[in-house]
mmCIF file of C-alpha atoms in Angstrom:
data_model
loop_
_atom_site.group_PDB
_atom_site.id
_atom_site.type_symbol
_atom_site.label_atom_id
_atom_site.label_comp_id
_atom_site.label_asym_id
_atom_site.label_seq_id
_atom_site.Cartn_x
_atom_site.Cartn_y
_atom_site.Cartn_z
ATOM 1 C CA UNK W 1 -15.283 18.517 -55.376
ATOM 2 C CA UNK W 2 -17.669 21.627 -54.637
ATOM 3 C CA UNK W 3 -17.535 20.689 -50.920
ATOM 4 C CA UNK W 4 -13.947 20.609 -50.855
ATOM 5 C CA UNK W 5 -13.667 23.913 -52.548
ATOM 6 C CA UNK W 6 -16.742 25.112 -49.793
ATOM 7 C CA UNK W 7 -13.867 24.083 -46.983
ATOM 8 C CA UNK W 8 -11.702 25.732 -49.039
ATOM 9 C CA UNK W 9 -13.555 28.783 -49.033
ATOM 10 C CA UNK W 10 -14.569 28.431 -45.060
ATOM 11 C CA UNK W 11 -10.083 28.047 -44.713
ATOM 12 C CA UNK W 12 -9.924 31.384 -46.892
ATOM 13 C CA UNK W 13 -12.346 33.042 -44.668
ATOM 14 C CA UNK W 14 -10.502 32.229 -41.462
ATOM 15 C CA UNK W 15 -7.724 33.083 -42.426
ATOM 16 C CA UNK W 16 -8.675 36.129 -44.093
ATOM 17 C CA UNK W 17 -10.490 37.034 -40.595
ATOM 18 C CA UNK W 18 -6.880 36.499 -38.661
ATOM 19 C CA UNK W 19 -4.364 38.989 -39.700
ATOM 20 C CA UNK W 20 -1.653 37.242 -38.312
ATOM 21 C CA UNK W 21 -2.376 33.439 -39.535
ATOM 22 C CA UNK W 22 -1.280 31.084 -36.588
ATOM 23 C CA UNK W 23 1.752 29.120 -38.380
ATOM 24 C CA UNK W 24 1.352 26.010 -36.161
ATOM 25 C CA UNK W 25 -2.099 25.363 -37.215
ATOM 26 C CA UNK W 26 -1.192 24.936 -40.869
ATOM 27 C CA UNK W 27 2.220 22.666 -40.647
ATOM 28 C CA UNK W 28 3.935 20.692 -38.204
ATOM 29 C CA UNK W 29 6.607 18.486 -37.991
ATOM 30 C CA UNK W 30 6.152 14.277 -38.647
ATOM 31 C CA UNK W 31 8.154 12.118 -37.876
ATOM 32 C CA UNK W 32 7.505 8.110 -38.999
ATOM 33 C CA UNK W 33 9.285 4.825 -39.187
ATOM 34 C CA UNK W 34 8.686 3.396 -42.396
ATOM 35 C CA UNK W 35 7.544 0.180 -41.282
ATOM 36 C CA UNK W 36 4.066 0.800 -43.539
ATOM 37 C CA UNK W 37 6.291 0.784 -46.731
ATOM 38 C CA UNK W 38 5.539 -1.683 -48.928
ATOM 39 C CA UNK W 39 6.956 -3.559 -52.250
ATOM 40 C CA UNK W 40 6.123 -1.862 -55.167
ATOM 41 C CA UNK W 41 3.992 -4.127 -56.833
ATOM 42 C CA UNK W 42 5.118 -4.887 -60.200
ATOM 43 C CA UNK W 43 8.678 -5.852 -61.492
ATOM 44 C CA UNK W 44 7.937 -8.089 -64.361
ATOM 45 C CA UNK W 45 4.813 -9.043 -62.611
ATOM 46 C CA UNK W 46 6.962 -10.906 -60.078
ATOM 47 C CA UNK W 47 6.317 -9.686 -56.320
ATOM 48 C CA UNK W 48 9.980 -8.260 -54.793
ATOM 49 C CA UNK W 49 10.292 -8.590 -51.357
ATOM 50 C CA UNK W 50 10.318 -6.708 -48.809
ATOM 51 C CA UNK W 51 11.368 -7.107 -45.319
ATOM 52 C CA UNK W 52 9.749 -5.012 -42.677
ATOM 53 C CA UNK W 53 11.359 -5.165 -39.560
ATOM 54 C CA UNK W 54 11.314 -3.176 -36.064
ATOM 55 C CA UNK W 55 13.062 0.033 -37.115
ATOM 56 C CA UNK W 56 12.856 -0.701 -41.194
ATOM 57 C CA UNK W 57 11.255 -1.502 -44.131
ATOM 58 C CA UNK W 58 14.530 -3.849 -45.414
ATOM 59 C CA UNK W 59 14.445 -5.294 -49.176
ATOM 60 C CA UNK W 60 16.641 -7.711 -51.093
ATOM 61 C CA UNK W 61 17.740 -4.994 -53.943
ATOM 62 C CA UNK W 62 13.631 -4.018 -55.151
ATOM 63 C CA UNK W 63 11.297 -1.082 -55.140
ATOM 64 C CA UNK W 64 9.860 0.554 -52.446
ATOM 65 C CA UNK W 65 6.637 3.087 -51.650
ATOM 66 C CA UNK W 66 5.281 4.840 -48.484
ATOM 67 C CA UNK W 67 2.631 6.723 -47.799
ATOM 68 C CA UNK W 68 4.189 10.182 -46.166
ATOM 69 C CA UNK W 69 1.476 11.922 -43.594
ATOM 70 C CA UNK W 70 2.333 15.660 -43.864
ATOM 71 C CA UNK W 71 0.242 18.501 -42.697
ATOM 72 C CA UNK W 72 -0.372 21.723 -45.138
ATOM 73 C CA UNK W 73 1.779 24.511 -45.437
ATOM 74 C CA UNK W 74 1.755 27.531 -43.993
ATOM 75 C CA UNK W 75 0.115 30.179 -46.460
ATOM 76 C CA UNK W 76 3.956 32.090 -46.519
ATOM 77 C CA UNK W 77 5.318 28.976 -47.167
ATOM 78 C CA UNK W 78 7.553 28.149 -49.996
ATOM 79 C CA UNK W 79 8.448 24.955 -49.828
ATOM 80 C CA UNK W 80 7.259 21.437 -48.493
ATOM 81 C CA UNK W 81 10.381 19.818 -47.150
ATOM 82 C CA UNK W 82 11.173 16.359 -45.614
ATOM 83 C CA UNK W 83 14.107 14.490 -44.743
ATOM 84 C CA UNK W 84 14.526 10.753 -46.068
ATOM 85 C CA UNK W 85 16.738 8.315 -43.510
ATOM 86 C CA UNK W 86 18.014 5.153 -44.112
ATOM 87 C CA UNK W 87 21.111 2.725 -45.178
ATOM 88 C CA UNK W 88 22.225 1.370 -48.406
ATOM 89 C CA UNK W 89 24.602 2.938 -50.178
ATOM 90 C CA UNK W 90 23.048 3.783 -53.838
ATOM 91 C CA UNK W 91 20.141 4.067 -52.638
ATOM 92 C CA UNK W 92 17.565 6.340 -55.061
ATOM 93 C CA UNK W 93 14.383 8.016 -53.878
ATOM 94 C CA UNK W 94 12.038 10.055 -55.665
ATOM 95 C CA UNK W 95 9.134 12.162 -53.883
ATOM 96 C CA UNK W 96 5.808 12.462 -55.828
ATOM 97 C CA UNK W 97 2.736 14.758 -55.099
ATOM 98 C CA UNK W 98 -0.549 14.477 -56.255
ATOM 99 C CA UNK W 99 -3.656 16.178 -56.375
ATOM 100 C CA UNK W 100 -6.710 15.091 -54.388
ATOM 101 C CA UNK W 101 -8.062 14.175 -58.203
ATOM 102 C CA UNK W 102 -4.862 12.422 -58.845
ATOM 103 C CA UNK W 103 -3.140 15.129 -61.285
ATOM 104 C CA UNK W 104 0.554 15.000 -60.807
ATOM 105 C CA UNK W 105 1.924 18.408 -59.629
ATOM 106 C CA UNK W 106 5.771 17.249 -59.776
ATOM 107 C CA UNK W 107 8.546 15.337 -58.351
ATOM 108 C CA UNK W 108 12.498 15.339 -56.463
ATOM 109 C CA UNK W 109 14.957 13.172 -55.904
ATOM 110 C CA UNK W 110 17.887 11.570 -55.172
ATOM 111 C CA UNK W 111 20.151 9.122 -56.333
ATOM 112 C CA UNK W 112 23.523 7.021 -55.136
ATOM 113 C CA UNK W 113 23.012 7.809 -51.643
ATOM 114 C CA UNK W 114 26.310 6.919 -49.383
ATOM 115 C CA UNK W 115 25.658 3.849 -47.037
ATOM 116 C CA UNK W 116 23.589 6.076 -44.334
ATOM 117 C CA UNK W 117 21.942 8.922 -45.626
ATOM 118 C CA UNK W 118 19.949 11.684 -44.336
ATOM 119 C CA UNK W 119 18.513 12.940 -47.270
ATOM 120 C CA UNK W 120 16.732 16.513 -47.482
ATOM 121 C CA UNK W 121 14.235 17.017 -50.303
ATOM 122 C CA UNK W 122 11.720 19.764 -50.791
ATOM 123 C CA UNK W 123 9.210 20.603 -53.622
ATOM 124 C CA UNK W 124 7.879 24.037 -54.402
ATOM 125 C CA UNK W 125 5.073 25.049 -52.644
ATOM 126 C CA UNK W 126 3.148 25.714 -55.441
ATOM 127 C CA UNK W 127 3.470 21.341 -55.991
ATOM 128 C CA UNK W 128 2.257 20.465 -52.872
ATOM 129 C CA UNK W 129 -1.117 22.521 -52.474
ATOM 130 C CA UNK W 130 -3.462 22.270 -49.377
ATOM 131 C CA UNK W 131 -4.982 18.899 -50.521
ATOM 132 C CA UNK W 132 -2.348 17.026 -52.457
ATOM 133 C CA UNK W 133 -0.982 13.958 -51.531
ATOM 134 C CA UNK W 134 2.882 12.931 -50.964
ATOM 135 C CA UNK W 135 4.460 9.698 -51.737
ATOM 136 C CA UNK W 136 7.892 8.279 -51.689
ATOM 137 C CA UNK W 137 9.010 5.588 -54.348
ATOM 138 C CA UNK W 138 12.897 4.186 -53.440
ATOM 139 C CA UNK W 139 15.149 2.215 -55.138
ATOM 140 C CA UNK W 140 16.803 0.049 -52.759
ATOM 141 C CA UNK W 141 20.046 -1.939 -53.114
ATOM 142 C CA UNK W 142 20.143 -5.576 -51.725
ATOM 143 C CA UNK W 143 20.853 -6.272 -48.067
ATOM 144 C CA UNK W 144 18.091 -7.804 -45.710
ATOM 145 C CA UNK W 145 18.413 -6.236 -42.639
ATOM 146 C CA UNK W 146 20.798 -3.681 -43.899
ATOM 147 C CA UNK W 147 19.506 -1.190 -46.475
ATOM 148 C CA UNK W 148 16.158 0.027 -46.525
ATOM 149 C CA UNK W 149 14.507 3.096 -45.278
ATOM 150 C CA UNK W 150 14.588 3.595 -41.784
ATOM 151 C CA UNK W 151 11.899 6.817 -41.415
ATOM 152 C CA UNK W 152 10.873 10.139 -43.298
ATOM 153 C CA UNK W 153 10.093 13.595 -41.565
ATOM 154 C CA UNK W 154 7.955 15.811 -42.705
ATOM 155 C CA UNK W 155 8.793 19.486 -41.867
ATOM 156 C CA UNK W 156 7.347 21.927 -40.499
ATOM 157 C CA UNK W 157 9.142 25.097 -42.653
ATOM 158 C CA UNK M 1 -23.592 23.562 -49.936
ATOM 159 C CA UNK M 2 -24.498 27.226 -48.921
ATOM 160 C CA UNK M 3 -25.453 26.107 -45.859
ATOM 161 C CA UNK M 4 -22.178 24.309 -45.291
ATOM 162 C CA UNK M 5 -19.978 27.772 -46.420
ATOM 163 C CA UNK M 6 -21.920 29.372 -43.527
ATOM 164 C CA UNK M 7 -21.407 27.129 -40.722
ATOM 165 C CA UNK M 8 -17.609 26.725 -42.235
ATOM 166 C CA UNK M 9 -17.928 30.681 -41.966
ATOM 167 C CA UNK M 10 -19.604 30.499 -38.254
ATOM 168 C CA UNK M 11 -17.195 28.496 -37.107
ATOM 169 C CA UNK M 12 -14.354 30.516 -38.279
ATOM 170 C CA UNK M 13 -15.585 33.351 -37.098
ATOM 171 C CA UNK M 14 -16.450 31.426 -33.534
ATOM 172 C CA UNK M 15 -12.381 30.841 -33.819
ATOM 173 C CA UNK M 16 -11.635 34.332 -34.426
ATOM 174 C CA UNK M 17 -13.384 35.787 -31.865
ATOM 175 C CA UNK M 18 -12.575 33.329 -29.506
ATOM 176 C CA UNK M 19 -9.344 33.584 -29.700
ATOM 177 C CA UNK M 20 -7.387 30.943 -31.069
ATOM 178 C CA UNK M 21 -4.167 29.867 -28.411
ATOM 179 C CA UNK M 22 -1.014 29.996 -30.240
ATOM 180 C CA UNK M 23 -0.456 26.929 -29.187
ATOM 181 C CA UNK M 24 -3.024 25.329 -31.614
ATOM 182 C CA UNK M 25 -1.209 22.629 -33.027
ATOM 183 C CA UNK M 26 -4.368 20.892 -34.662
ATOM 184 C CA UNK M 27 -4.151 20.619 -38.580
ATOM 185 C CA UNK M 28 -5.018 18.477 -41.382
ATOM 186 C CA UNK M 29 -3.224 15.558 -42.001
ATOM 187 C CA UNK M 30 -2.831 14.311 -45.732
ATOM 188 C CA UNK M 31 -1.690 10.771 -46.062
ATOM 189 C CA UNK M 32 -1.234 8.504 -49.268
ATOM 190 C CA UNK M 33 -2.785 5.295 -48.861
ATOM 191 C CA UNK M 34 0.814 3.137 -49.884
ATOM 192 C CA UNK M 35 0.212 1.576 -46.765
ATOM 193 C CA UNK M 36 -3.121 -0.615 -47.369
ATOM 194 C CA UNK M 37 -3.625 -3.458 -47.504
ATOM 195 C CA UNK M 38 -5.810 -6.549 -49.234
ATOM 196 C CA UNK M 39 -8.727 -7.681 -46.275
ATOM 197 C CA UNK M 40 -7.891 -11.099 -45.515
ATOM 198 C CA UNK M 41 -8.056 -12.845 -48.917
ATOM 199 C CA UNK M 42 -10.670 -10.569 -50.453
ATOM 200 C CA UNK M 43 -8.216 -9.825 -53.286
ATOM 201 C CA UNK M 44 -4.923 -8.940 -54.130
ATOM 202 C CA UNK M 45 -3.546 -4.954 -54.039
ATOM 203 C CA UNK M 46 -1.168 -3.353 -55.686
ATOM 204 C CA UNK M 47 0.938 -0.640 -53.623
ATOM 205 C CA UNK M 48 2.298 1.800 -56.433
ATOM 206 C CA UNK M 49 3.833 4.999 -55.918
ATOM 207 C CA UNK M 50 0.746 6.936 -55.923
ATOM 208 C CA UNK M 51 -2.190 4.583 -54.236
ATOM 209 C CA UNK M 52 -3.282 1.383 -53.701
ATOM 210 C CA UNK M 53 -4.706 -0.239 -56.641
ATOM 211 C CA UNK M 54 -7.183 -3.213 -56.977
ATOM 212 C CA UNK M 55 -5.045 -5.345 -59.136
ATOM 213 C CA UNK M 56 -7.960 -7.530 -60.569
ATOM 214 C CA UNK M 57 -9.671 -6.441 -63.735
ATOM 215 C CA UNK M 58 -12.687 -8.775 -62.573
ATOM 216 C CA UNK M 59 -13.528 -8.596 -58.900
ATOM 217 C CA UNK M 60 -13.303 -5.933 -56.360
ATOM 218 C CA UNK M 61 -11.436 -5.761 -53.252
ATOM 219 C CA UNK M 62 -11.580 -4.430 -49.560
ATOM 220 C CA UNK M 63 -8.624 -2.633 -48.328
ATOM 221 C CA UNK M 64 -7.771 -1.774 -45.416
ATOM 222 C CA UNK M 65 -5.748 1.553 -44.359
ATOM 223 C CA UNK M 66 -4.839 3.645 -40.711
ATOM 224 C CA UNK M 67 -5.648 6.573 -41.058
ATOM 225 C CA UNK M 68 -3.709 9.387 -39.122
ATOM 226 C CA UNK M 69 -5.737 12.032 -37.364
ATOM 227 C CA UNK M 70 -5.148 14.976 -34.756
ATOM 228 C CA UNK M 71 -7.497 14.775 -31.568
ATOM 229 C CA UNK M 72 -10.914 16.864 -32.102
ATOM 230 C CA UNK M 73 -10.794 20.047 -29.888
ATOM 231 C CA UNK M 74 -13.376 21.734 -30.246
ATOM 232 C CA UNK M 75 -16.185 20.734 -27.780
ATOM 233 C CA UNK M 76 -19.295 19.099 -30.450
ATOM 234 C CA UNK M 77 -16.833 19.065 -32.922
ATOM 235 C CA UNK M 78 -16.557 15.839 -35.769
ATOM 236 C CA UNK M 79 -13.691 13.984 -36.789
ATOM 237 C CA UNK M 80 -13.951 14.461 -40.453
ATOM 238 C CA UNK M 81 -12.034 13.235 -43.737
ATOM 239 C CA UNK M 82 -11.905 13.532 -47.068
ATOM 240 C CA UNK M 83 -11.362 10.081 -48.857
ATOM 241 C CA UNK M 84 -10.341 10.411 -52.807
ATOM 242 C CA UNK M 85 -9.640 7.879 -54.977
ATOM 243 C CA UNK M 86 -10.987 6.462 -58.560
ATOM 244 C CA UNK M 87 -13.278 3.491 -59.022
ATOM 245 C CA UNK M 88 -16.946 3.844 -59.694
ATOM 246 C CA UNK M 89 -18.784 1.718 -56.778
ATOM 247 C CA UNK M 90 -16.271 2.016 -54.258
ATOM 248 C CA UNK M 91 -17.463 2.192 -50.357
ATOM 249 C CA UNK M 92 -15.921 3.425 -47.817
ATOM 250 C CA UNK M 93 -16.034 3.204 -44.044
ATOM 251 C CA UNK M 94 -14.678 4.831 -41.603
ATOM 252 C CA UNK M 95 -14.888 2.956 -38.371
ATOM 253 C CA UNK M 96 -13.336 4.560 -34.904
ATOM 254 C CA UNK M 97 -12.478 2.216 -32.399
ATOM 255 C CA UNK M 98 -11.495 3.266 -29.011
ATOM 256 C CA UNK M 99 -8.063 2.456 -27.716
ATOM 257 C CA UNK M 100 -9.490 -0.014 -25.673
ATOM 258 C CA UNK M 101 -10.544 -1.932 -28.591
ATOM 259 C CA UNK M 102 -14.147 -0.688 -28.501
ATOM 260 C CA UNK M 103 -15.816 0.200 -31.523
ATOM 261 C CA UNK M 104 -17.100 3.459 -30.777
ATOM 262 C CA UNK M 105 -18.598 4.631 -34.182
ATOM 263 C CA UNK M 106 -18.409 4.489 -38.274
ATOM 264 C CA UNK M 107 -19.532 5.749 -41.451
ATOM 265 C CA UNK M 108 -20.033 4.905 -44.761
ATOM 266 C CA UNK M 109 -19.539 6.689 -47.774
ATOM 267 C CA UNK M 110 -19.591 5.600 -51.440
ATOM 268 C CA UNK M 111 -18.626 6.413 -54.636
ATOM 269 C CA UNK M 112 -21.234 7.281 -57.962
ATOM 270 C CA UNK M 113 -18.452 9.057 -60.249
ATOM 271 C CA UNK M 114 -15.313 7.174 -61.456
ATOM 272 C CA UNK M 115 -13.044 9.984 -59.744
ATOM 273 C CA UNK M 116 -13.812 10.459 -56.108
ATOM 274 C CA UNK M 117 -13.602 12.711 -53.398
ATOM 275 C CA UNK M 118 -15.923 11.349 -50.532
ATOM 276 C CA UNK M 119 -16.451 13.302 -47.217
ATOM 277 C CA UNK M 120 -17.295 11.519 -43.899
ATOM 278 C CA UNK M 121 -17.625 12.640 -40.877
ATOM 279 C CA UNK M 122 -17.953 10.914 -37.055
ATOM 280 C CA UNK M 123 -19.248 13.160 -34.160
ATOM 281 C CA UNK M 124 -16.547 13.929 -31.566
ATOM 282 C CA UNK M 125 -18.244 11.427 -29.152
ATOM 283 C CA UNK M 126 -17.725 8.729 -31.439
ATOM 284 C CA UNK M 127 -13.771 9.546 -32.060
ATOM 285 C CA UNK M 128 -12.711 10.903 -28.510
ATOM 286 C CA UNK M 129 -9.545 11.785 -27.734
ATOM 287 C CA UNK M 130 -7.421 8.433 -27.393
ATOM 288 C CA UNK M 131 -9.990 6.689 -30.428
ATOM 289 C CA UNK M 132 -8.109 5.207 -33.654
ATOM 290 C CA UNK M 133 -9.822 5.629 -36.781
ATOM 291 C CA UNK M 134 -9.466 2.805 -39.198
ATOM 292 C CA UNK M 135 -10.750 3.203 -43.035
ATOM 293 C CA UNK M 136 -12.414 -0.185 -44.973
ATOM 294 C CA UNK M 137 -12.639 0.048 -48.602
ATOM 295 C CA UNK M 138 -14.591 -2.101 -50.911
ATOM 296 C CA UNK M 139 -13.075 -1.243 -54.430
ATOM 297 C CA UNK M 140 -14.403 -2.547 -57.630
ATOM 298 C CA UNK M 141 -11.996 -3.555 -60.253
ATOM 299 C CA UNK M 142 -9.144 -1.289 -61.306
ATOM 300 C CA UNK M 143 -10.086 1.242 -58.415
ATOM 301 C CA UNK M 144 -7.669 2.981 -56.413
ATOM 302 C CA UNK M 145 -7.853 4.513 -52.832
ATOM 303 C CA UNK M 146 -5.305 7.677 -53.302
ATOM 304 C CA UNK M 147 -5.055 9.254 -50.440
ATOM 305 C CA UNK M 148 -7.408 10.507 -46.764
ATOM 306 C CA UNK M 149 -7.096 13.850 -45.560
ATOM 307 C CA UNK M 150 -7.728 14.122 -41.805
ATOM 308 C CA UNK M 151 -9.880 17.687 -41.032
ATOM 309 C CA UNK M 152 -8.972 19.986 -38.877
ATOM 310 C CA UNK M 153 -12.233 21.048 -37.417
#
């Protein structure tokens, strides 16, 4: 914790020393398939399944989470933003952050998405501070090979 | 620690006066760890919506994750992460392998405090440009790895 807050502290002083902060060096666009998604693990302690595939992380109607890389905002930021792709219509996502500690700092989402989506969803800046943590949770209708979520980008605004 | 807010400091001010290209694109990376997974039959994982649990209430578990980084460019540099998590006990390494399929380097970190936030760090010759860094986790029962922020330094 106090060595975090020490790089903390080392950030503030850079960018105190630069009067005009370089933007690029705080956020840039990612861009990821979501082949790394995986079943959430629980539904009535029964596994659901997943099917991850070349271009998708598919399921037969079941949970999903992914890890969603993300670099920190800009300090004049005022939003973290991403876009959510994928197919199945009715699909429902919600985005999560977390603190490093694992304090929730709040959540967005959608729901009844049409059968391709390209899904914008941003959280405050103030939620998403320099060392929280992202995560995507999806409800996914049934379809092997047809609805799951095909990639998330994280934006550099 | 004071030592570490001065070289922080030094190095900042090493940026400043060196001028820092606009073109900088280096930054941290902050990653959930959804994507681990259970080491060969060392246990079974649960991937919830914010971490990867140990499932068992009785025996640990290693996990393995990827872990994203930017390429080090600052000559002597260090790849260097933060790992956080919960789970008193829990170690950590960090191993860099190069794309080859060397293994170049690691580190290992662990845990005394049920809430973690672990640094580690590899020296830029052990994570050169092209190098993948891979993170192992032994976690003890109910632990969770939450998330690895890459550095930018």
């Amino acid at each position: 914790m106090k060595l975090r807050m020490v790089h903390a502290l080392g950030i503030a002083m850079y960018v105190a020393s630069v009067a005009v902060p370089t933007p690029s060096a705080h956020a840039t666009n990612i861009n990821f398939g979501a082949n790394q998604c995986q079943p959430y693990f629980r539904i009535g302690n029964v596994h659901n399944d997943v099917d991850i595939t070349l271009n998708f992380s598919a399921t037969d109607a079941g949970l999903i989470v992914c890890s969603i890389p993300r670099t920190p905002l800009s300090p004049t930021a005022t939003t973290a933003s991403f876009y959510i792709d994928g197919s199945g219509a009715g699909t429902s996502c919600a985005l999560l952050s977390y603190n490093y500690t694992g304090a929730f700092l709040g959540s967005v989402s959608f729901a009844n998405s049409p059968s391709t989506y390209d899904q914008y969803l941003s959280l405050p800046a103030a939620q998403v501070p320099y060392y929280a943590y992202t995560y995507l949770y999806c409800v996914v209708p049934g379809g092997f090979s047809t609805n799951g979520i095909r990639g998330v980008t994280s934006l550099d605004w | 620690m004071t030592i570490k807010a001065l070289k922080l400091f030094g190095i900042a001010t090493l940026i400043l006066f060196a001028g820092l290209p606009a073109s900088k694109t280096l930054a941290n990376i902050n990653v959930g760890t959804n994507q681990c997974q259970a080491f060969g039959d060392s246990g079974q994982v649960a991937n919830v919506f914010n971490g990867t649990y140990n499932d068992s209430s009785t025996a640990g578990v290693v996990m393995v994750c990827h872990v994203l980084r930017s390429p080090i460019t600052t000559t002597g540099g260090a790849a260097a992460f933060f790992v956080d998590g919960d789970g008193i006990g829990t170690i950590c390494t960090l191993a860099s392998y190069q794309y080859t399929g060397v293994l170049l380097g690691t580190v290992t970190v662990a845990s005394s405090s049920a809430t973690y936030d672990l640094y580690a760090s590899l020296p830029q010759e052990q994570a050169p440009y092209y190098a993948y860094i891979y993170l192992y986790c032994s976690v003890p029962p109910g632990g969770v790895v939450r998330g690895v922020t890459a550095i930018d330094n």
